Coordinates of C-alpha atoms in Angstrom, one line a residue:
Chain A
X1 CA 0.0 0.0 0.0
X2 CA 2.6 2.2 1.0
X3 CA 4.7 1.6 -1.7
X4 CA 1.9 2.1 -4.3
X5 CA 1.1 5.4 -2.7
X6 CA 5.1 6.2 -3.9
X7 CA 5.1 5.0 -7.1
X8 CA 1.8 6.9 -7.2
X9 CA 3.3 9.9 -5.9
X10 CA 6.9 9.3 -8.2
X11 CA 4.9 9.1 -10.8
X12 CA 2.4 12.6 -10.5
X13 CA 6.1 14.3 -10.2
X14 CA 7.5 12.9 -13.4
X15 CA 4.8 14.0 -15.3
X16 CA 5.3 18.0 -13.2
X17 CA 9.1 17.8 -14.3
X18 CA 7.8 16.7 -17.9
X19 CA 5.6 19.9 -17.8
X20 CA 8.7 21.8 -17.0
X21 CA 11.3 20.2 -19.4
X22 CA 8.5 21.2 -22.2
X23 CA 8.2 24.6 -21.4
X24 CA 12.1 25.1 -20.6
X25 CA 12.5 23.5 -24.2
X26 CA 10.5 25.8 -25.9
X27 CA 12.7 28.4 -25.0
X28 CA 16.0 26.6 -25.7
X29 CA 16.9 28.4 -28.6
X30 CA 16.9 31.4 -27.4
X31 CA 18.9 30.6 -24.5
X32 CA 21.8 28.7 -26.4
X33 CA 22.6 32.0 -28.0
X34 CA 22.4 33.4 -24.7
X35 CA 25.3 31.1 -23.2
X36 CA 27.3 30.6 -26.0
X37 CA 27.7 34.7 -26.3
X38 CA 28.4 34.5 -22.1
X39 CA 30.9 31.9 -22.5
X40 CA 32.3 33.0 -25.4
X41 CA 33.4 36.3 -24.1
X42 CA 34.7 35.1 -21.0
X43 CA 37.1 32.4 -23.2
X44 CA 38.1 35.3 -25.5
X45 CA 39.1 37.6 -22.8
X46 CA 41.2 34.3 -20.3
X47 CA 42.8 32.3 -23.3
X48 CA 43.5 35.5 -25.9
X49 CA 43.8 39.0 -24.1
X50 CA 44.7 37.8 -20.2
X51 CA 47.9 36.2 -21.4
X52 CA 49.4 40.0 -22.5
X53 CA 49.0 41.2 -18.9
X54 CA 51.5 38.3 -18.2
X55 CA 48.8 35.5 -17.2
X56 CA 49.2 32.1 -17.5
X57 CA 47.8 30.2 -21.2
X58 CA 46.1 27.3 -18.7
X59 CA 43.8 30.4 -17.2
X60 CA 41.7 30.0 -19.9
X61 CA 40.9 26.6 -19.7
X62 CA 40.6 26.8 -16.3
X63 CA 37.8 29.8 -16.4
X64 CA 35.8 27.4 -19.4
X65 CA 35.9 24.3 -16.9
X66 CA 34.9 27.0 -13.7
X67 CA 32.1 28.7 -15.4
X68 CA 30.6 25.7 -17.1
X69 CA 29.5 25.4 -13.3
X70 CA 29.1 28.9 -12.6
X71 CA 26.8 29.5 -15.6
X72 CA 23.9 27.7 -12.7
X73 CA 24.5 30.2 -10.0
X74 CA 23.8 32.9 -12.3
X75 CA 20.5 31.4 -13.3
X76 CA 19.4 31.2 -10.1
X77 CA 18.7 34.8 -9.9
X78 CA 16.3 34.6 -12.7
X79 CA 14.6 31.4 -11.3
X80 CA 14.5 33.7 -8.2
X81 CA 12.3 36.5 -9.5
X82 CA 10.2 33.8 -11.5
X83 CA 9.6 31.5 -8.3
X84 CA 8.6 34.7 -6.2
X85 CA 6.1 36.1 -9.0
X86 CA 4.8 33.1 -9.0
X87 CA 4.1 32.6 -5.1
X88 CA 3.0 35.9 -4.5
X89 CA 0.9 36.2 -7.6
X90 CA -1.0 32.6 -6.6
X91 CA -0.5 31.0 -9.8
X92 CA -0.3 28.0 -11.1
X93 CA 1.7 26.9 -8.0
X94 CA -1.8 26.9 -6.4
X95 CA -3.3 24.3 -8.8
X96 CA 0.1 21.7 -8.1
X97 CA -0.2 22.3 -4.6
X98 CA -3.8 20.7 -4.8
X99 CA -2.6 18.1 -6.9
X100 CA -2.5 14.1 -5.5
X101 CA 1.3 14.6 -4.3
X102 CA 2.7 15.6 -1.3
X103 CA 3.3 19.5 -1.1
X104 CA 7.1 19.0 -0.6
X105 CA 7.3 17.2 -3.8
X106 CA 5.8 20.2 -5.1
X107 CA 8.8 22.1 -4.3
X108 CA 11.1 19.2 -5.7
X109 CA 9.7 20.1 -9.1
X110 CA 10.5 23.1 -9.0
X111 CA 14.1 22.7 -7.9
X112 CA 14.3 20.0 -10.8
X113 CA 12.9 22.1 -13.1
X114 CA 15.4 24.7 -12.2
X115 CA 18.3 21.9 -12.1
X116 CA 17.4 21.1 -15.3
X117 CA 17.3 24.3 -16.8
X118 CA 20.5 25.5 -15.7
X119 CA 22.1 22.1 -16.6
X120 CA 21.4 22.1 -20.5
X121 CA 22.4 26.0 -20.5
X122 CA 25.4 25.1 -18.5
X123 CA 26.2 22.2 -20.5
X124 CA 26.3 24.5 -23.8
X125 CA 29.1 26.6 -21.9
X126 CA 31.5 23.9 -22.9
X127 CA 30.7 24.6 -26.7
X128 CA 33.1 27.6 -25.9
X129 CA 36.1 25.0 -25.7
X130 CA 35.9 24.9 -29.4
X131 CA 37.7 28.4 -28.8
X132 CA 40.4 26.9 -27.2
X133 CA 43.1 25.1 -29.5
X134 CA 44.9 23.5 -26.3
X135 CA 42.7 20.5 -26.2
X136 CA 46.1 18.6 -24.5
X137 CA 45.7 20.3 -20.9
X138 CA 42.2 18.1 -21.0
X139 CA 42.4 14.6 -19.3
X140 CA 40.4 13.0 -21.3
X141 CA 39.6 9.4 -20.7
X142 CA 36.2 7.6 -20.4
X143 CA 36.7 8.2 -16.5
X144 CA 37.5 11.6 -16.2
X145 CA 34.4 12.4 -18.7
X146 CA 32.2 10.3 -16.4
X147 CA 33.3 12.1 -13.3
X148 CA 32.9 15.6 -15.3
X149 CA 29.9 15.1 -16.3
X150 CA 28.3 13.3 -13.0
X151 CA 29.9 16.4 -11.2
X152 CA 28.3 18.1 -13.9
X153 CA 25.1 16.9 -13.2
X154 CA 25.1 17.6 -9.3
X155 CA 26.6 21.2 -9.4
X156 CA 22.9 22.0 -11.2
X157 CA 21.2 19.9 -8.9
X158 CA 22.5 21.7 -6.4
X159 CA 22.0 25.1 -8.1
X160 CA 18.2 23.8 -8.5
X161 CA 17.8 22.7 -4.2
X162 CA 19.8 26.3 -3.6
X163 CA 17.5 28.4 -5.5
X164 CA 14.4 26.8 -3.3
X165 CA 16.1 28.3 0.0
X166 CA 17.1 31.8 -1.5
X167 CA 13.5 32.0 -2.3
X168 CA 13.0 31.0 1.4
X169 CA 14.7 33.9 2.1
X170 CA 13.2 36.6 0.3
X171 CA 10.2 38.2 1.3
X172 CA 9.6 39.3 -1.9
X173 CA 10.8 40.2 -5.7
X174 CA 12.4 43.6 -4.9
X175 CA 15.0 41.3 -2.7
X176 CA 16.6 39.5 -5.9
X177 CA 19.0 42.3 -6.3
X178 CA 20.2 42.1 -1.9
X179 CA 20.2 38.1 -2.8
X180 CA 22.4 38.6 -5.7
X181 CA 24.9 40.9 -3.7
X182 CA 24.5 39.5 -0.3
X183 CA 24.6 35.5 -1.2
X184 CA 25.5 34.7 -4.9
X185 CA 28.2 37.2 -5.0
X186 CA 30.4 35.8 -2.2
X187 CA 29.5 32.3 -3.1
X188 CA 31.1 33.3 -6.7
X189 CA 33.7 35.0 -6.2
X190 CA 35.2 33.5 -2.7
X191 CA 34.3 30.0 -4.5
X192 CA 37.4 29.2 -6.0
X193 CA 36.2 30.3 -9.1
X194 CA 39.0 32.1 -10.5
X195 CA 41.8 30.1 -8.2
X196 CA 42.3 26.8 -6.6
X197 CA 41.3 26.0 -2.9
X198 CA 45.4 25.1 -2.5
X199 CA 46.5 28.8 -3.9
X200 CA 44.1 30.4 -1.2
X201 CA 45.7 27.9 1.6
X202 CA 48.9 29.1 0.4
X203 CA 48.4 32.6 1.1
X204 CA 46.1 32.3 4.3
X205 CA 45.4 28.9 5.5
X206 CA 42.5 30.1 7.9
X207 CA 40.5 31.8 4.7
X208 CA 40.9 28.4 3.4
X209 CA 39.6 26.1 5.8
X210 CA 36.6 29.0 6.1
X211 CA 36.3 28.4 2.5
X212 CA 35.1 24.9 3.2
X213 CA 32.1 26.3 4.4
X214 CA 31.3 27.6 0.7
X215 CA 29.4 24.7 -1.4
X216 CA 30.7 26.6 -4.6
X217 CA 33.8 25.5 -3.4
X218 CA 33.2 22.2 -3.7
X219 CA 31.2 22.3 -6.9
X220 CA 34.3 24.1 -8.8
X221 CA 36.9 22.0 -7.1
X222 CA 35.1 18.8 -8.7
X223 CA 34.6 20.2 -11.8
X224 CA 37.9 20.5 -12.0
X225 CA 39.4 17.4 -10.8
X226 CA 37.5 15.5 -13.1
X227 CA 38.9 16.7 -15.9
X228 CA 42.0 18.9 -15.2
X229 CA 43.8 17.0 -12.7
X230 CA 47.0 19.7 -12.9
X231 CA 44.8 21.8 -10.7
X232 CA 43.7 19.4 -8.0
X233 CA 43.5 20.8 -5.0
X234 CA 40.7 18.7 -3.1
X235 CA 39.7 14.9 -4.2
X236 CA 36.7 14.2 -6.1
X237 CA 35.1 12.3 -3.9
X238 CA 35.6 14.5 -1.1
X239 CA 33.7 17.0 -3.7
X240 CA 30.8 14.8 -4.8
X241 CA 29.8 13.7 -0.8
X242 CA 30.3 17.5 -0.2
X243 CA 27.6 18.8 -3.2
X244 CA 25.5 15.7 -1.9
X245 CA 25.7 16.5 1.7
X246 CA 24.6 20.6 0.3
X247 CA 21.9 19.8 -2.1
X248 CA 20.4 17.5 1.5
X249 CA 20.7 20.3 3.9
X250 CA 19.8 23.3 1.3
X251 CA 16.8 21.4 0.2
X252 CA 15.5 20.0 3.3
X253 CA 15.6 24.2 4.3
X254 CA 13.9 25.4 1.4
X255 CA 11.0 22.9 1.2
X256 CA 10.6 23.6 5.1
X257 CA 10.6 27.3 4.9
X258 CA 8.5 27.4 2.0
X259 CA 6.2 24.9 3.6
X260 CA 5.4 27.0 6.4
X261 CA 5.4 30.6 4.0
X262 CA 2.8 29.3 2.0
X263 CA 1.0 27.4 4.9
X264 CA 0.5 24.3 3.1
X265 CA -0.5 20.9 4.7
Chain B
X1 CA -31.7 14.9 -3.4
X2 CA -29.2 12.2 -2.1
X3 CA -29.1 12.0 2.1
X4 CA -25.8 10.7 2.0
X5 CA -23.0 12.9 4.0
X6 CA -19.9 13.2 1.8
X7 CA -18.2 15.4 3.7
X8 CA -18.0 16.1 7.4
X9 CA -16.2 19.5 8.4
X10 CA -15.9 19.0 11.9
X11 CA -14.9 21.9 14.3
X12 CA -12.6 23.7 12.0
X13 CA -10.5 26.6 13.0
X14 CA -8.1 28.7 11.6
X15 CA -6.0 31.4 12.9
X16 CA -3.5 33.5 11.0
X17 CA -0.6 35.1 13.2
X18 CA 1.1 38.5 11.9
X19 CA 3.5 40.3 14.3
X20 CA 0.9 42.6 15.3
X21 CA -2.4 40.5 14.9
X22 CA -3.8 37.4 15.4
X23 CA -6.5 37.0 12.9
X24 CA -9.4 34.3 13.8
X25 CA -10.5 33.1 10.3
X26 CA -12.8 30.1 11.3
X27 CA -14.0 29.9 14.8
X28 CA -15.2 26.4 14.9
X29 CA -16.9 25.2 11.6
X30 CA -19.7 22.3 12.0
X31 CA -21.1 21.0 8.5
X32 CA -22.3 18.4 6.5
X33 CA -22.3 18.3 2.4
X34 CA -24.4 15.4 1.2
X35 CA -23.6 13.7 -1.5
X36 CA -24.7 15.1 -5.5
X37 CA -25.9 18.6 -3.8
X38 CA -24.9 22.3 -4.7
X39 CA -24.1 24.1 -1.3
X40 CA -23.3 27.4 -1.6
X41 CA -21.3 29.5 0.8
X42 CA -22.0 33.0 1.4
X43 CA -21.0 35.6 3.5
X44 CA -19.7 39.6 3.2
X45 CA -15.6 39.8 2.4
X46 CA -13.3 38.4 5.4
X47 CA -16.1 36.3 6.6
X48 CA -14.3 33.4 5.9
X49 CA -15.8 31.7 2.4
X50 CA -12.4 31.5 0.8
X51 CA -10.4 30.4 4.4
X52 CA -12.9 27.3 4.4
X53 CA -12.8 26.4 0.4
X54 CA -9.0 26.5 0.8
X55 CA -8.8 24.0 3.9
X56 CA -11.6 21.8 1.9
X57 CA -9.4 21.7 -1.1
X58 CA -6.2 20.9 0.9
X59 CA -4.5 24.0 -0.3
X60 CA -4.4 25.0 3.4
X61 CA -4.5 23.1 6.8
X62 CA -6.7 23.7 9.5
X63 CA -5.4 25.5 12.9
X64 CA -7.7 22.2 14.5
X65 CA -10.4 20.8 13.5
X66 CA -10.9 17.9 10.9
X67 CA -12.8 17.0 7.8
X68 CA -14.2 13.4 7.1
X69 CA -14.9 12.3 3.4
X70 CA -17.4 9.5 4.0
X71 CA -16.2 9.2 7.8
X72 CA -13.0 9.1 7.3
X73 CA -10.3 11.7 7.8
X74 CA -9.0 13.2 4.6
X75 CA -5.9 14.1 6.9
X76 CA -5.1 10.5 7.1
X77 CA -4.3 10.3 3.2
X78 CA -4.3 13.7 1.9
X79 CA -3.2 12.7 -2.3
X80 CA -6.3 9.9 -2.0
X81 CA -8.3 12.7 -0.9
X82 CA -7.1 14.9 -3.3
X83 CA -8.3 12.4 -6.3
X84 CA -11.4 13.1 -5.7
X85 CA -12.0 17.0 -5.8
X86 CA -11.6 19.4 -8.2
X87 CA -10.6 23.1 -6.7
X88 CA -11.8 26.1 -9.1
X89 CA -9.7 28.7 -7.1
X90 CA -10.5 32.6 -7.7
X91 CA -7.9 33.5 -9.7
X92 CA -8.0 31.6 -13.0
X93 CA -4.5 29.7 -13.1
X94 CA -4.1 28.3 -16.4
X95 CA -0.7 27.4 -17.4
X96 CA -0.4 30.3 -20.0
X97 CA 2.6 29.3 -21.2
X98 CA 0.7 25.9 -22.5
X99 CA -2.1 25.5 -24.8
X100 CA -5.1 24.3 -23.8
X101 CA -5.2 21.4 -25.3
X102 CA -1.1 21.0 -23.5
X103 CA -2.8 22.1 -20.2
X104 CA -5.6 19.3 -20.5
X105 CA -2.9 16.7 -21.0
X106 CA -0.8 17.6 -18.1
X107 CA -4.4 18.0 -16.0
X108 CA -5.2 14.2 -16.6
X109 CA -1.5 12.6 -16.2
X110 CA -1.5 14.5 -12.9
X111 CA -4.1 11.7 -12.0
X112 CA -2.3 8.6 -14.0
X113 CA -5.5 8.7 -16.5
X114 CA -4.8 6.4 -19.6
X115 CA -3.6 8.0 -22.5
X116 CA -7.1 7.1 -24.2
X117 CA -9.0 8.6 -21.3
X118 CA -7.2 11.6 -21.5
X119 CA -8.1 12.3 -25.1
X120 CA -12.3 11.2 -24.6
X121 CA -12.2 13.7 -21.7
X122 CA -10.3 16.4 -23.3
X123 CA -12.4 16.5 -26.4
X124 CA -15.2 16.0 -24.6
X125 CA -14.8 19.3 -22.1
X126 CA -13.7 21.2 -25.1
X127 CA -17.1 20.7 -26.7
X128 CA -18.8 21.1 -23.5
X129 CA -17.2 24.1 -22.6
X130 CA -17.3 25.6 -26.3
X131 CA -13.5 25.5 -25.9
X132 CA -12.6 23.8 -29.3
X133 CA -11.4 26.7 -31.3
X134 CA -9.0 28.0 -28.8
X135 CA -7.7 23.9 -28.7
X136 CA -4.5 25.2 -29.9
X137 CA -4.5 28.4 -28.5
X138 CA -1.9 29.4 -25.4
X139 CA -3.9 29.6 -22.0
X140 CA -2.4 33.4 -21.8
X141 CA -4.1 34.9 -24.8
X142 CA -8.1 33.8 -23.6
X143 CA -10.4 36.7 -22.0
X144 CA -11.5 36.0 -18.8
X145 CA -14.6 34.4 -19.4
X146 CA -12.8 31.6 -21.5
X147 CA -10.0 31.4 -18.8
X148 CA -12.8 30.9 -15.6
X149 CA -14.3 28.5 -18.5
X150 CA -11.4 26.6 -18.9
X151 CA -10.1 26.4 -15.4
X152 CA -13.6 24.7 -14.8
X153 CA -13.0 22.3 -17.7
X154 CA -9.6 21.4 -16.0
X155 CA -11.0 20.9 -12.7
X156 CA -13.4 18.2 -14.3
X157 CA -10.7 16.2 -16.0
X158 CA -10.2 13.3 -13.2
X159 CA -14.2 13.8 -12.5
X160 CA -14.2 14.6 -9.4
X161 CA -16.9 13.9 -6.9
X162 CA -16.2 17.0 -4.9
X163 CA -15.8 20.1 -7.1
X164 CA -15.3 23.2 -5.3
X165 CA -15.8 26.8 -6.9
X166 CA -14.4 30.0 -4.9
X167 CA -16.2 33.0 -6.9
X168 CA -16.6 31.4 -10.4
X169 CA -18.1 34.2 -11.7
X170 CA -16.4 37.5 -10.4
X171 CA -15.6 40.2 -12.9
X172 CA -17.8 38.0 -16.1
X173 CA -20.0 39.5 -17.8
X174 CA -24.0 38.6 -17.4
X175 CA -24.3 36.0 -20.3
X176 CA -20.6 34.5 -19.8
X177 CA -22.2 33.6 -15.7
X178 CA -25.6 33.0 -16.6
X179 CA -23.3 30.1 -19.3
X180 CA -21.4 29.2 -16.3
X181 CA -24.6 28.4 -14.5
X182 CA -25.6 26.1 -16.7
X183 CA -22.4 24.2 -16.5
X184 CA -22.8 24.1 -12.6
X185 CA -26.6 23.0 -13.2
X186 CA -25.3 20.6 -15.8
X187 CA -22.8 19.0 -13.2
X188 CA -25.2 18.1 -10.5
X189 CA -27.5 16.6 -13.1
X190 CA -24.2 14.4 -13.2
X191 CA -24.2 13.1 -9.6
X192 CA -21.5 15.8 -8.8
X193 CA -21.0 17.8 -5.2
X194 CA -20.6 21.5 -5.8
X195 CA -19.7 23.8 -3.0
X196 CA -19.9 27.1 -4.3
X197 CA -18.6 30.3 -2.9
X198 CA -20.1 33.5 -4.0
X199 CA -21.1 37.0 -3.5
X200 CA -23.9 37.3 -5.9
X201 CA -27.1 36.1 -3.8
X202 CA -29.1 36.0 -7.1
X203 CA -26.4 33.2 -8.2
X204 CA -26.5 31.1 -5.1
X205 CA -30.6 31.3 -5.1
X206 CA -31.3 30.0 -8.7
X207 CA -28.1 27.4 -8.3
X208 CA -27.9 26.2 -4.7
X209 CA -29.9 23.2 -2.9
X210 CA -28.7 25.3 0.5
X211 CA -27.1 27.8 1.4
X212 CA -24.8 28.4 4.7
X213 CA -24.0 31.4 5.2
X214 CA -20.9 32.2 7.5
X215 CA -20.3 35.4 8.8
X216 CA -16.6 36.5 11.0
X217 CA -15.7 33.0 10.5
X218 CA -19.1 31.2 12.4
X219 CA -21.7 29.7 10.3
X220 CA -25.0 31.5 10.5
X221 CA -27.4 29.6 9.0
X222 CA -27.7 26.6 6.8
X223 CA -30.9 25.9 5.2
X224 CA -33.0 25.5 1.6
X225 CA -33.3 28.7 -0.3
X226 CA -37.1 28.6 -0.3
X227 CA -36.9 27.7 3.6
X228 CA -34.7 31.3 4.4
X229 CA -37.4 33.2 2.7
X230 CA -40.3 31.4 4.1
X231 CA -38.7 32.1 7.7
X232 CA -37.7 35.3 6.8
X233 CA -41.0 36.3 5.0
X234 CA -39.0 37.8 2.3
X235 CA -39.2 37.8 -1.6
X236 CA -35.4 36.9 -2.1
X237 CA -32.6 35.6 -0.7
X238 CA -30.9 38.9 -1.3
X239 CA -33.0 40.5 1.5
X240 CA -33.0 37.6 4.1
X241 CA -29.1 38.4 3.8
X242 CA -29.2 42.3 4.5
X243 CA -32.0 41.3 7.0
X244 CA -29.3 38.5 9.0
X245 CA -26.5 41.3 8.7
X246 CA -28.9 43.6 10.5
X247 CA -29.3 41.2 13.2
X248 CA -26.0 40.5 13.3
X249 CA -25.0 44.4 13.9
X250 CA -27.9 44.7 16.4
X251 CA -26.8 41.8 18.5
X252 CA -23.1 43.1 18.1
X253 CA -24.8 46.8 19.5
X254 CA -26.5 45.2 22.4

């Protein structure tokens, strides 16, 4: 009985992700052209203009690899603004909330949805290596594209479970702009974006161990071990049950908050 | 009329907590919908109509209280509940980024209806609901008496035996909700509970088999239409209304 009633329940949130796929598909045009300009600029400016102020050649790989993940916490801004429109307006979020599922796996489908979205944009990021002509500093074997693309795959599930609690946190759409300055800011730019976990412990080794603190940090660090293993600074698995561990705690805060913010049973 | 009790709201409350307020929506709702009937629920604004169709249609929990469906608590099994009832909120929430036709789909799959069910219902609530020609039509384009239409349509799609309507027909224009009567007229014809929440008195008369009317979150009275303006000796329902609110303020007064 009980496990019908999940299969039951699985099944309602397929089809609710299915709804969401569709409509982020219809849309998928316009927003390859939207990532391929992003990432093309960024790989222009670290593998062509960065080198003449003396930078290092492997900075532009590096930034391709980094922002493939970072393209996510950028969306989640946008996902933001949507998600709170939609609560405070009583949309359609009012129909799936009456729907033969349990409320919290309401939220799930959103954070899918959201995973999902950011994902395939993310994903079409990496089109920008055809920029780059040193393929070599890529370790690619069978393995290492596995790992990249599982870590891949849970940096924008993470992105997804995140963007349920910073809507948790705003009380409404004029606070996108203090989440974006206040939260996704620092997560970004203290993330080991733009340099390795090891480099920070170098220069301060109390900033890094704070560091740890910062998900982004794992979700870069991954990213990068699977696939550019002359930057590793922390293991991949250490990453993976990291991002895991995240996606748990920052979902299980989001669906709770929301829970009681929209005072559903 | 059927005798049999659907639904047993038993002792409902709800209370809504602001930093400076404490708001009692429901003080303690007692009532019975038997089975096939059109109740309607009436009331002025912030007497607690929508607060109750909300908890009915799960979209909210009670503060206490509980609500039996055939004597059991829906509370105990909230998505078997949910199977059967249809909620027709206020605001029309089509998915406008869909078509209709889209929109129907999803609406059946959300309740694991066959693929070949999905299609006889869908064309068959596009006929009934004069729907056809916007079939292919996005859900964000339709006026508002096509959307309120529609969202009806969608609340059918599992049939329901419980179909709740919170204001169907605020903002339409006359013939659009003297159409929409006809659909709720049509439904009970079909063996289907409608519990109805309106403003227009007129509406709930011609349409309802009671009415209860709530006022600051108690219910008033529950009766037949005919019976209110027998005991009230008035014409229409309309002025047994203005006459309880009268009442109401006088006892409030004393």
């Amino acid at each position: 009985m009980k496990l019908t009633r999940i299969l039951s329940n699985l099944q309602v949130l397929k089809t609710l992700v299915q709804h969401d796929i569709m409509l982020h598909n219809s849309h998928l045009l316009r927003r390859c052209i939207d990532t391929i300009i992003w990432a093309s600029c960024v790989t222009i400016v670290a593998q062509y203009l960065l080198p003449l102020f003396g930078m290092s050649h492997s900075f532009g790989i590096f930034l391709v690899i980094s922002n493939s993940v970072l393209w996510g916490l950028f969306e989640i801004n946008s996902q933001l603004a949507e998600f709170l429109s939609e609560i405070e307006g009583g949309n359609i979020i009012s129909y799936f909330l009456t729907l033969p599922l349990p409320a919290s796996l309401v939220f799930v489908k959103y954070a899918l949805g959201y995973a999902y979205r950011s994902w395939i944009s993310s994903f079409l990021v990496l089109t920008s290596l055809f920029f780059i002509q040193d393929f070599g500093q890529l370790h690619l074997t069978p393995w290492s594209i596995f790992s990249f693309l599982f870590m891949h795959f849970l940096a924008n599930l993470f992105f997804g479970f995140f963007c349920l609690f910073t809507v948790s946190l705003s009380p409404d759409v004029t606070y996108t702009t203090t989440i974006r300055s206040r939260v996704i800011f620092p997560l970004w730019h203290l993330g080991c974006a733009n340099f390795t976990w090891l480099m920070l412990y170098q220069v301060s080794p109390f900033f890094a161990y704070l560091n740890l603190l910062n998900p982004m940090t794992y979700l870069l660090e991954g990213i990068r071990a699977s696939i550019l293993p002359q930057f590793i600074s922390l293991s991949y698995g250490t990453c993976v049950a990291a991002t895991i561990g995240f996606i748990i705690l920052f979902g299980y805060l989001g669906i709770i908050r929301l829970k009681k913010r929209l005072d559903c049973l | 009329m059927s005798t049999q009790i659907l639904l047993h709201i038993k002792g409902i409350t709800k209370t809504y907590k602001t930093p400076t307020q404490t708001i009692h929506a429901l003080k303690g709702v007692n009532l019975e919908i038997q089975e096939g009937e059109i109740l309607s629920l009436l009331g002025v604004n912030g007497a607690g109509k929508t607060t109750l169709s909300s908890i009915i249609s799960t979209l909210n929990p009670p503060t206490s209280g509980d609500i039996l469906l055939h004597g059991k608590s829906i509370y105990d099994d909230v998505t078997e509940y949910r199977k059967n009832i249809g909620f027709c909120p206020q605001k029309p929430n089509i998915d406008g980024m869909l078509t209709l036709e889209q929109n129907l789909m999803f609406a059946g799959k959300y309740f694991n209806l066959p693929t070949e069910v999905i299609q006889e219902r869908m064309e068959y609530l596009m006929n009934r609901f004069e729907l056809k020609k916007y079939a292919k039509s996005f859900g964000s384009i339709l006026s508002g008496g096509y959307k309120q239409r529609f969202i009806i349509a969608r609340t059918l799609m599992h049939q329901p035996k419980l179909v709740i309507l919170d204001e169907p027909t605020v903002g339409l224009d006359p013939h659009i909700r003297r159409n929409l009567w006809e659909v709720i007229k049509e439904l009970k014809k079909e063996g289907v509970t409608v519990l109805l929440t309106t403003h227009y008195l007129d509406e709930a008369e011609v349409l309802s088999d009671r009415v209860c009317i709530l006022d600051k979150g108690i219910i008033q009275l529950i009766d037949t239409p005919m019976n209110l303006k027998n005991s009230y000796n008035k014409g229409n329902l309309e002025d047994v209304f203005i006459q309880l609110l009268q009442d109401s303020a006088k006892q409030e007064s004393e």
